Structure formats: C-alpha cells, structure tokens
Amino acid sequence: MKRYKTYLVNSRFISARVLELSVARSNSRSFPDFLPGQYATLSFPLHQKLRGERSFSIASSPTDSSVWRFGIKIFGRYTSALQDLRPGEPVMVGGPFGKFSFDQFKDQSAVFLAGGIGITPFVSMIRWATNKKLSNDLTLFYSVRSLADAPYREDFYALEMLSPHLKVIYVTSDLAGNDPSARIISGRINADLIARFLLKKLEDKSYFICGPLPFMKAMEKIIGGFGVPKQFIKTEKFGIGSKAFIETGSPMPKIAFAAWGLAAAVVFGVVVRMEQARRSNAATQNLVNSPSIEATNNNAPGSAVPSMNNVNQAAPITNTSQPSVSNNNSQNQSSGTITQPSQPFQSPRAAPFVPRTRMS
C-alpha cells in the first residue's frame, strides 16, 4: 500500500465528542484522488501513543484540493491521544479505500441513513453533490442522541441553503429537542418516519446505511420491508482493528489483518489452557475416586492388612540359613496361629570391606 507524507493543518472539535483533523494535500499532483464516501489510513510517526495505522472515513469533498478532513469520535486511548496533535506535525496517509460511494448517474434519488459517527462518509457525499450543483434528490436521516452530539450541523444547514435538492432530518432520543417544523424528531427512525418524508415510491431509490451494527441491521430490515432490491442497499461496516467504517469486500489495511492474527492467537491460547485445566481436573478426580485399601480389626482369613492390635503377633522374617519350621508349625499357621521359631531372627551382616589392590 502506497503512503503519502504530509502534515496536519488544523484540528478542531465539531461537537462534544467529535474531533476533525485536516490534513494537507501537500502535492496535489502526487496525492491521490478519492470518491465521496471512501476512507483512508492515518499514522503519526512522532507520537509514541499513536502507534500503527488507523482507518477513518474522509469527510471532505473530492473537489477540495487543499485538505482531507476526517471526523473522529473520541473513544478510547488512541483517539483521546489525537487531541495532543498540533498543526505542522507529520502525517502519513494511505489509501483511499472502499466502495461505499455515491454515483451521480446511478443514484438519482438517494436516501442516507446515518447513526452516530457514521455521518462522516455522508458529509463527503453531500459536500461533493452540492459543490458540483447536482440535481440528484438527497435525503439524510441522522440518528443521534441529542443535537449537542451531532457533528457538522452548521455545515448541513449551510449546504441546505445552497441546494434545493437536499433535505436533512435529525432523529434524537432527547425528547426536549423535538421540533418537527425544523425537521428535528424525537424517537427512532422507523418505516412511518421514512415514508412521511420521502413521499414518492420508496422502492425506486438508492439507500446508503452507515453506523453501529445494531442500527444498520434495523435499517436494513426496514428498507427490505419496502421491497427494495438488495443491489440498491449499500452498507458501510466497522472494520476489525480500527474505528473506521469499512465496506465488506473492500481492501483491508495491514493493521486489520494484524488484529485478526492477534485475536486468533489469543483465542487459541485460551482454548489450549482450558483443555489443560480440564485434563488436570479429570486426573485429580480419578485419584480421589480410586478405591482405597481397607484394613480390618482382626486377622480373619481374606483380610487385606493385619490389624494394628496384632502387629506384635506378626511372624518375623526368617533367614534362609535358619532351620525350617516344622510341619506342625506349618499346620498351625494355616489355621491362623503363628508359632515363633526356635531361634531368634538375625539379620545378615554386610561383608567386610576389602580394599582393591592395584594389579601390576
């Protein structure tokens, strides 16, 4: 993947939790062109807290020859460290990537469904269509917690003033902000709300969906209920290992493949450890459940171990050099009575140590 060396022009908060980074197109001839809705990778070589590459959707219009803009939600340690960047710092840009793009010829009437930070690719599309003065009908439904959390609100207001073909509807969970006359609706995006603002045939439009996975599934179900063919429904999904929205089938950055490999290694290690623990527990359980040797309190025939009370009556071990026990004693032993031998037991002494002499 080819990367382009450039620098940071500006950074600013465009909502309570969304930071916009503007990166210079240092050399417009060598810097690549992109389609509205695509994404790129960013890396910051001078920052220890910003190691590796991350993918972010491009929010600027392809017609903007001076900068690339990226809207980034502050979430986690990496994105929080982006606040420390200062203008002039070097940036490496890779890409662009993705097929989630608006086509002015195929998408004559387009409906954009955005959730949260999923708004960024639509900012690029709407800016581009307005700058090109296209006559395509564009309707944006933007689901957000509150208007304070909605980035690019001022930009959308200015773009609506410039284009009579653009309509933006905010759908918030903040009941206090409900204002239907200003197209600010409290609640959730549903089939009735979409039909109310689109008016015309719903199945004859192109639908673009971008946002969190639950939001996307809900929108796909609603649009599918309108009888819209699947080829007219485009979705942008989260990429593994990054915070960007990456469409299925688009080339993935190396950081995503590295994240996949790391996740697979972690899962494999956990499975191996669980199997080892299971086998260890099974072996311990087998030892606990094994039958123990039972001792009896009398020396009845068939008992496994003589009782402790009869230890002193146990027959001593005789040396092979001692006289053998008589037949009468053998009969008494078979009846359970042990007869002491005529001579006490003497343990054999070790042979005296004789030093070896060296043979000449």
CSV table of C-alpha atoms in Angstrom, one decimal:
chain,number,residue,atom,x,y,z
A,1,MET,CA,0.0,0.0,0.0
A,2,LYS,CA,1.4,3.4,-1.0
A,3,ARG,CA,1.6,6.1,1.6
A,4,TYR,CA,1.9,9.8,1.2
A,5,LYS,CA,3.8,12.1,3.6
A,6,THR,CA,2.0,15.2,4.6
A,7,TYR,CA,1.3,17.3,7.7
A,8,LEU,CA,-1.5,18.4,10.0
A,9,VAL,CA,-3.1,21.7,9.0
A,10,ASN,CA,-5.7,22.0,11.8
A,11,SER,CA,-7.7,20.2,14.4
A,12,ARG,CA,-11.0,21.3,16.0
A,13,PHE,CA,-13.9,19.9,17.9
A,14,ILE,CA,-17.1,20.0,15.8
A,15,SER,CA,-19.3,18.5,18.5
A,16,ALA,CA,-18.9,17.5,22.2
A,17,ARG,CA,-17.1,14.3,21.3
A,18,VAL,CA,-16.0,14.5,17.6
A,19,LEU,CA,-12.7,15.9,16.6
A,20,GLU,CA,-12.0,16.9,13.0
A,21,LEU,CA,-8.4,16.6,11.6
A,22,SER,CA,-7.5,18.5,8.5
A,23,VAL,CA,-4.5,17.0,6.6
A,24,ALA,CA,-2.8,18.9,3.8
A,25,ARG,CA,-2.7,17.7,0.3
A,26,SER,CA,0.9,18.7,0.1
A,27,ASN,CA,1.4,17.9,-3.5
A,28,SER,CA,-1.9,17.8,-5.4
A,29,ARG,CA,-0.2,16.0,-8.4
A,30,SER,CA,1.1,13.0,-6.4
A,31,PHE,CA,-1.7,13.0,-3.8
A,32,PRO,CA,-4.4,10.5,-4.9
A,33,ASP,CA,-8.0,11.4,-5.8
A,34,PHE,CA,-10.8,9.7,-4.0
A,35,LEU,CA,-14.5,9.1,-4.4
A,36,PRO,CA,-17.1,10.6,-2.0
A,37,GLY,CA,-17.6,8.2,0.8
A,38,GLN,CA,-14.2,6.4,0.8
A,39,TYR,CA,-11.8,6.2,3.7
A,40,ALA,CA,-8.0,6.4,4.3
A,41,THR,CA,-5.4,5.3,6.8
A,42,LEU,CA,-3.6,7.7,9.1
A,43,SER,CA,-0.4,7.3,11.1
A,44,PHE,CA,1.6,9.7,13.2
A,45,PRO,CA,5.3,8.7,13.3
A,46,LEU,CA,6.4,11.2,16.0
A,47,HIS,CA,3.9,10.1,18.7
A,48,GLN,CA,4.5,7.0,20.9
A,49,LYS,CA,0.8,6.9,21.9
A,50,LEU,CA,-0.3,6.9,18.3
A,51,ARG,CA,1.5,3.8,17.1
A,52,GLY,CA,0.3,2.0,14.0
A,53,GLU,CA,-2.2,2.9,11.4
A,54,ARG,CA,-5.9,3.6,11.9
A,55,SER,CA,-8.6,3.9,9.2
A,56,PHE,CA,-11.1,6.8,9.1
A,57,SER,CA,-13.7,7.9,6.7
A,58,ILE,CA,-12.9,11.1,4.6
A,59,ALA,CA,-15.4,13.9,5.4
A,60,SER,CA,-14.2,16.4,2.8
A,61,SER,CA,-15.3,16.7,-0.8
A,62,PRO,CA,-13.2,15.4,-3.6
A,63,THR,CA,-13.4,18.9,-5.1
A,64,ASP,CA,-11.4,20.3,-2.1
A,65,SER,CA,-7.9,20.4,-3.4
A,66,SER,CA,-6.3,21.8,-0.3
A,67,VAL,CA,-7.1,19.3,2.6
A,68,TRP,CA,-8.5,16.0,3.5
A,69,ARG,CA,-10.8,16.2,6.5
A,70,PHE,CA,-11.5,13.3,9.0
A,71,GLY,CA,-14.3,13.3,11.6
A,72,ILE,CA,-13.2,11.2,14.5
A,73,LYS,CA,-15.1,10.3,17.6
A,74,ILE,CA,-13.1,10.4,20.8
A,75,PHE,CA,-13.4,6.9,22.2
A,76,GLY,CA,-10.5,5.0,23.9
A,77,ARG,CA,-6.8,5.8,24.4
A,78,TYR,CA,-5.8,6.1,20.8
A,79,THR,CA,-8.4,8.6,19.7
A,80,SER,CA,-8.0,10.5,23.0
A,81,ALA,CA,-4.3,11.0,22.2
A,82,LEU,CA,-5.3,12.7,18.9
A,83,GLN,CA,-6.2,15.7,20.9
A,84,ASP,CA,-2.4,16.3,21.6
A,85,LEU,CA,-1.6,16.8,17.9
A,86,ARG,CA,-0.5,20.2,16.8
A,87,PRO,CA,-0.6,21.9,13.4
A,88,GLY,CA,2.6,21.1,11.4
A,89,GLU,CA,3.1,17.6,12.7
A,90,PRO,CA,3.9,15.0,10.1
A,91,VAL,CA,1.2,12.6,9.0
A,92,MET,CA,1.4,9.5,6.8
A,93,VAL,CA,-1.7,8.9,4.6
A,94,GLY,CA,-2.6,5.6,2.9
A,95,GLY,CA,-5.4,4.9,0.5
A,96,PRO,CA,-8.1,5.7,-0.4
A,97,PHE,CA,-10.1,2.5,0.1
A,98,GLY,CA,-13.7,1.3,-0.1
A,99,LYS,CA,-16.7,1.0,-2.5
A,100,PHE,CA,-19.2,2.9,-0.3
A,101,SER,CA,-19.7,5.8,-2.7
A,102,PHE,CA,-22.3,7.9,-4.3
A,103,ASP,CA,-22.8,7.7,-8.1
A,104,GLN,CA,-24.4,10.8,-9.6
A,105,PHE,CA,-25.7,8.8,-12.6
A,106,LYS,CA,-27.0,5.6,-10.9
A,107,ASP,CA,-28.2,7.3,-7.7
A,108,GLN,CA,-30.7,9.9,-9.0
A,109,SER,CA,-32.7,9.7,-5.8
A,110,ALA,CA,-30.6,8.7,-2.7
A,111,VAL,CA,-31.5,8.2,0.9
A,112,PHE,CA,-28.8,8.4,3.5
A,113,LEU,CA,-29.3,6.7,6.9
A,114,ALA,CA,-26.6,7.6,9.4
A,115,GLY,CA,-26.1,6.6,13.1
A,116,GLY,CA,-23.6,8.4,15.3
A,117,ILE,CA,-20.2,8.9,13.8
A,118,GLY,CA,-21.4,7.0,10.7
A,119,ILE,CA,-22.3,10.5,9.4
A,120,THR,CA,-18.7,11.2,8.1
A,121,PRO,CA,-19.0,9.5,4.7
A,122,PHE,CA,-22.3,11.2,4.0
A,123,VAL,CA,-20.7,14.6,4.7
A,124,SER,CA,-18.3,13.9,1.9
A,125,MET,CA,-21.1,12.9,-0.5
A,126,ILE,CA,-23.3,15.8,0.3
A,127,ARG,CA,-20.5,18.4,0.1
A,128,TRP,CA,-19.5,16.9,-3.3
A,129,ALA,CA,-23.0,16.9,-4.7
A,130,THR,CA,-23.6,20.5,-3.6
A,131,ASN,CA,-20.2,21.7,-4.9
A,132,LYS,CA,-21.0,20.0,-8.3
A,133,LYS,CA,-24.5,21.5,-8.2
A,134,LEU,CA,-26.1,18.2,-9.0
A,135,SER,CA,-29.8,17.8,-9.3
A,136,ASN,CA,-30.0,14.4,-7.5
A,137,ASP,CA,-32.5,14.3,-4.7
A,138,LEU,CA,-30.7,13.6,-1.4
A,139,THR,CA,-32.4,12.9,1.9
A,140,LEU,CA,-30.4,12.4,5.1
A,141,PHE,CA,-31.9,10.8,8.2
A,142,TYR,CA,-29.4,11.3,11.0
A,143,SER,CA,-30.0,9.3,14.3
A,144,VAL,CA,-28.1,10.9,17.2
A,145,ARG,CA,-28.6,11.2,21.0
A,146,SER,CA,-29.0,14.9,21.0
A,147,LEU,CA,-28.3,17.9,18.8
A,148,ALA,CA,-25.2,18.7,21.0
A,149,ASP,CA,-23.8,15.3,19.9
A,150,ALA,CA,-24.5,16.0,16.2
A,151,PRO,CA,-21.3,17.0,14.3
A,152,TYR,CA,-21.5,19.1,11.1
A,153,ARG,CA,-24.8,20.5,12.0
A,154,GLU,CA,-23.8,24.0,10.9
A,155,ASP,CA,-22.3,22.6,7.7
A,156,PHE,CA,-25.6,20.8,6.8
A,157,TYR,CA,-27.5,24.0,7.5
A,158,ALA,CA,-25.3,25.9,5.1
A,159,LEU,CA,-25.5,23.1,2.5
A,160,GLU,CA,-29.3,23.1,2.6
A,161,MET,CA,-29.3,26.8,1.9
A,162,LEU,CA,-27.2,26.2,-1.2
A,163,SER,CA,-29.0,23.2,-2.6
A,164,PRO,CA,-32.8,22.9,-3.0
A,165,HIS,CA,-32.4,19.1,-3.6
A,166,LEU,CA,-31.1,18.4,-0.1
A,167,LYS,CA,-33.2,17.5,3.0
A,168,VAL,CA,-31.8,16.7,6.4
A,169,ILE,CA,-33.9,15.2,9.2
A,170,TYR,CA,-32.5,14.8,12.7
A,171,VAL,CA,-33.9,12.0,14.9
A,172,THR,CA,-32.8,12.3,18.5
A,173,SER,CA,-33.5,10.4,21.7
A,174,ASP,CA,-33.8,13.8,23.5
A,175,LEU,CA,-37.5,14.5,24.0
A,176,ALA,CA,-36.9,18.1,24.9
A,177,GLY,CA,-35.4,18.8,21.4
A,178,ASN,CA,-38.5,17.8,19.5
A,179,ASP,CA,-39.2,20.4,16.7
A,180,PRO,CA,-41.0,18.8,13.6
A,181,SER,CA,-41.1,22.2,11.9
A,182,ALA,CA,-37.2,22.2,11.9
A,183,ARG,CA,-37.1,18.5,11.0
A,184,ILE,CA,-35.9,17.6,14.5
A,185,ILE,CA,-37.8,14.5,15.5
A,186,SER,CA,-37.7,12.7,18.9
A,187,GLY,CA,-37.6,8.9,18.8
A,188,ARG,CA,-36.2,6.4,16.4
A,189,ILE,CA,-36.0,6.1,12.7
A,190,ASN,CA,-38.8,3.8,11.6
A,191,ALA,CA,-40.8,2.9,8.4
A,192,ASP,CA,-43.5,5.5,9.1
A,193,LEU,CA,-41.0,8.3,9.6
A,194,ILE,CA,-39.1,7.5,6.3
A,195,ALA,CA,-42.4,7.2,4.3
A,196,ARG,CA,-43.6,10.5,5.7
A,197,PHE,CA,-40.6,12.5,4.4
A,198,LEU,CA,-39.9,10.6,1.1
A,199,LEU,CA,-43.5,10.7,-0.2
A,200,LYS,CA,-42.6,9.1,-3.6
A,201,LYS,CA,-42.2,5.4,-4.3
A,202,LEU,CA,-39.8,4.0,-1.7
A,203,GLU,CA,-38.6,1.1,-3.8
A,204,ASP,CA,-37.2,3.3,-6.6
A,205,LYS,CA,-34.5,4.9,-4.5
A,206,SER,CA,-30.9,4.1,-3.6
A,207,TYR,CA,-30.3,3.6,0.2
A,208,PHE,CA,-27.0,4.1,2.0
A,209,ILE,CA,-26.6,2.9,5.6
A,210,CYS,CA,-23.7,3.7,7.9
A,211,GLY,CA,-23.5,3.4,11.7
A,212,PRO,CA,-23.3,0.9,14.6
A,213,LEU,CA,-24.1,-2.7,13.8
A,214,PRO,CA,-27.5,-2.8,15.6
A,215,PHE,CA,-28.5,0.4,13.8
A,216,MET,CA,-27.6,-1.0,10.5
A,217,LYS,CA,-29.4,-4.2,11.0
A,218,ALA,CA,-32.6,-2.3,12.0
A,219,MET,CA,-32.3,-0.1,8.9
A,220,GLU,CA,-31.8,-2.9,6.5
A,221,LYS,CA,-34.9,-4.7,7.9
A,222,ILE,CA,-37.0,-1.6,7.4
A,223,ILE,CA,-35.7,-0.9,3.9
A,224,GLY,CA,-36.1,-4.5,3.0
A,225,GLY,CA,-39.8,-4.2,4.0
A,226,PHE,CA,-40.3,-1.6,1.4
A,227,GLY,CA,-39.5,-4.1,-1.3
A,228,VAL,CA,-36.2,-2.5,-2.3
A,229,PRO,CA,-33.8,-4.9,-4.2
A,230,LYS,CA,-30.6,-5.7,-2.4
A,231,GLN,CA,-28.4,-4.1,-5.1
A,232,PHE,CA,-29.9,-0.7,-4.2
A,233,ILE,CA,-29.0,-1.0,-0.5
A,234,LYS,CA,-25.4,-0.2,0.3
A,235,THR,CA,-23.9,-0.5,3.8
A,236,GLU,CA,-20.7,0.6,5.5
A,237,LYS,CA,-19.5,-1.6,8.4
A,238,PHE,CA,-16.9,-1.3,11.1
A,239,GLY,CA,-13.5,-2.7,10.2
A,240,ILE,CA,-11.8,-5.1,12.7
A,241,GLY,CA,-8.9,-3.4,14.4
A,242,SER,CA,-9.9,0.1,13.5
A,243,LYS,CA,-12.5,2.7,14.2
A,244,ALA,CA,-13.3,3.4,10.6
A,245,PHE,CA,-16.3,2.2,8.7
A,246,ILE,CA,-15.1,-0.3,6.1
A,247,GLU,CA,-17.3,-1.9,3.5
A,248,THR,CA,-17.5,-5.6,3.1
A,249,GLY,CA,-15.2,-6.7,0.2
A,250,SER,CA,-13.0,-3.6,0.2
A,251,PRO,CA,-9.2,-4.0,0.7
A,252,MET,CA,-8.4,-4.0,4.4
A,253,PRO,CA,-5.4,-2.2,5.8
A,254,LYS,CA,-2.5,-4.2,7.3
A,255,ILE,CA,-3.5,-3.2,10.8
A,256,ALA,CA,-6.8,-5.1,10.3
A,257,PHE,CA,-5.0,-8.3,9.3
A,258,ALA,CA,-2.6,-7.9,12.3
A,259,ALA,CA,-5.6,-7.5,14.6
A,260,TRP,CA,-7.2,-10.7,13.2
A,261,GLY,CA,-4.0,-12.7,13.7
A,262,LEU,CA,-3.6,-11.4,17.3
A,263,ALA,CA,-7.2,-12.2,18.1
A,264,ALA,CA,-6.8,-15.8,16.7
A,265,ALA,CA,-3.6,-16.3,18.7
A,266,VAL,CA,-5.3,-15.2,21.9
A,267,VAL,CA,-8.4,-17.4,21.3
A,268,PHE,CA,-6.1,-20.4,20.6
A,269,GLY,CA,-4.1,-19.9,23.8
A,270,VAL,CA,-7.3,-19.7,25.8
A,271,VAL,CA,-8.6,-22.9,24.3
A,272,VAL,CA,-5.3,-24.7,25.0
A,273,ARG,CA,-5.3,-23.6,28.6
A,274,MET,CA,-8.9,-24.6,29.1
A,275,GLU,CA,-8.1,-28.1,27.8
A,276,GLN,CA,-5.1,-28.5,30.0
A,277,ALA,CA,-7.1,-27.4,33.0
A,278,ARG,CA,-9.8,-29.9,32.1
A,279,ARG,CA,-7.4,-32.8,31.9
A,280,SER,CA,-5.7,-31.8,35.1
A,281,ASN,CA,-9.1,-31.8,36.9
A,282,ALA,CA,-10.0,-35.1,35.4
A,283,ALA,CA,-6.8,-36.7,36.6
A,284,THR,CA,-7.3,-35.3,40.1
A,285,GLN,CA,-10.8,-36.6,40.2
A,286,ASN,CA,-9.7,-40.1,39.2
A,287,LEU,CA,-7.2,-40.1,42.1
A,288,VAL,CA,-9.9,-39.0,44.6
A,289,ASN,CA,-12.4,-41.6,43.4
A,290,SER,CA,-9.9,-44.6,43.3
A,291,PRO,CA,-10.8,-47.4,45.8
A,292,SER,CA,-8.7,-47.3,49.0
A,293,ILE,CA,-7.2,-50.3,50.8
A,294,GLU,CA,-9.5,-51.3,53.6
A,295,ALA,CA,-8.0,-52.6,56.8
A,296,THR,CA,-9.8,-54.8,59.3
A,297,ASN,CA,-9.5,-55.0,63.1
A,298,ASN,CA,-9.0,-58.8,63.1
A,299,ASN,CA,-6.9,-61.2,61.2
A,300,ALA,CA,-9.7,-63.1,59.7
A,301,PRO,CA,-8.9,-65.1,56.6
A,302,GLY,CA,-9.1,-62.9,53.5
A,303,SER,CA,-8.4,-59.6,55.3
A,304,ALA,CA,-6.0,-57.4,53.3
A,305,VAL,CA,-4.0,-55.9,56.1
A,306,PRO,CA,-3.4,-57.2,59.7
A,307,SER,CA,-4.9,-55.1,62.4
A,308,MET,CA,-2.7,-52.8,64.4
A,309,ASN,CA,-3.6,-54.7,67.6
A,310,ASN,CA,-1.9,-57.8,66.2
A,311,VAL,CA,1.3,-56.2,64.9
A,312,ASN,CA,3.3,-57.8,67.7
A,313,GLN,CA,2.0,-61.2,66.8
A,314,ALA,CA,3.2,-61.0,63.2
A,315,ALA,CA,5.6,-63.7,62.1
A,316,PRO,CA,9.2,-62.4,61.9
A,317,ILE,CA,11.0,-62.8,58.6
A,318,THR,CA,13.4,-65.8,58.9
A,319,ASN,CA,16.7,-66.1,57.3
A,320,THR,CA,17.2,-68.8,54.7
A,321,SER,CA,20.1,-70.1,56.7
A,322,GLN,CA,17.9,-70.9,59.7
A,323,PRO,CA,16.2,-74.2,60.2
A,324,SER,CA,12.9,-74.5,58.5
A,325,VAL,CA,9.7,-74.6,60.6
A,326,SER,CA,8.3,-78.0,61.4
A,327,ASN,CA,5.2,-79.4,59.7
A,328,ASN,CA,3.3,-78.9,62.9
A,329,ASN,CA,4.1,-75.2,62.8
A,330,SER,CA,3.0,-75.0,59.2
A,331,GLN,CA,-0.3,-76.6,60.1
A,332,ASN,CA,-0.7,-74.1,63.0
A,333,GLN,CA,0.0,-71.2,60.6
A,334,SER,CA,-2.6,-72.5,58.2
A,335,SER,CA,-5.1,-72.4,61.0
A,336,GLY,CA,-4.4,-68.8,61.8
A,337,THR,CA,-2.0,-69.3,64.7
A,338,ILE,CA,1.6,-68.1,64.2
A,339,THR,CA,4.3,-70.1,66.0
A,340,GLN,CA,7.6,-68.4,66.9
A,341,PRO,CA,10.8,-70.1,65.5
A,342,SER,CA,13.1,-71.9,67.9
A,343,GLN,CA,15.9,-69.3,67.2
A,344,PRO,CA,15.6,-65.6,67.1
A,345,PHE,CA,15.9,-63.8,63.8
A,346,GLN,CA,19.4,-62.5,63.0
A,347,SER,CA,19.8,-60.0,60.1
A,348,PRO,CA,22.7,-60.9,57.8
A,349,ARG,CA,25.7,-58.7,58.3
A,350,ALA,CA,27.3,-56.9,55.4
A,351,ALA,CA,30.5,-58.4,54.1
A,352,PRO,CA,33.6,-56.6,55.4
A,353,PHE,CA,35.2,-54.0,53.1
A,354,VAL,CA,38.3,-55.2,51.4
A,355,PRO,CA,40.3,-52.6,49.6
A,356,ARG,CA,41.1,-53.5,46.0
A,357,THR,CA,44.8,-53.8,45.2
A,358,ARG,CA,46.2,-52.4,42.0
A,359,MET,CA,47.3,-55.1,39.7
A,360,SER,CA,50.8,-54.6,38.3
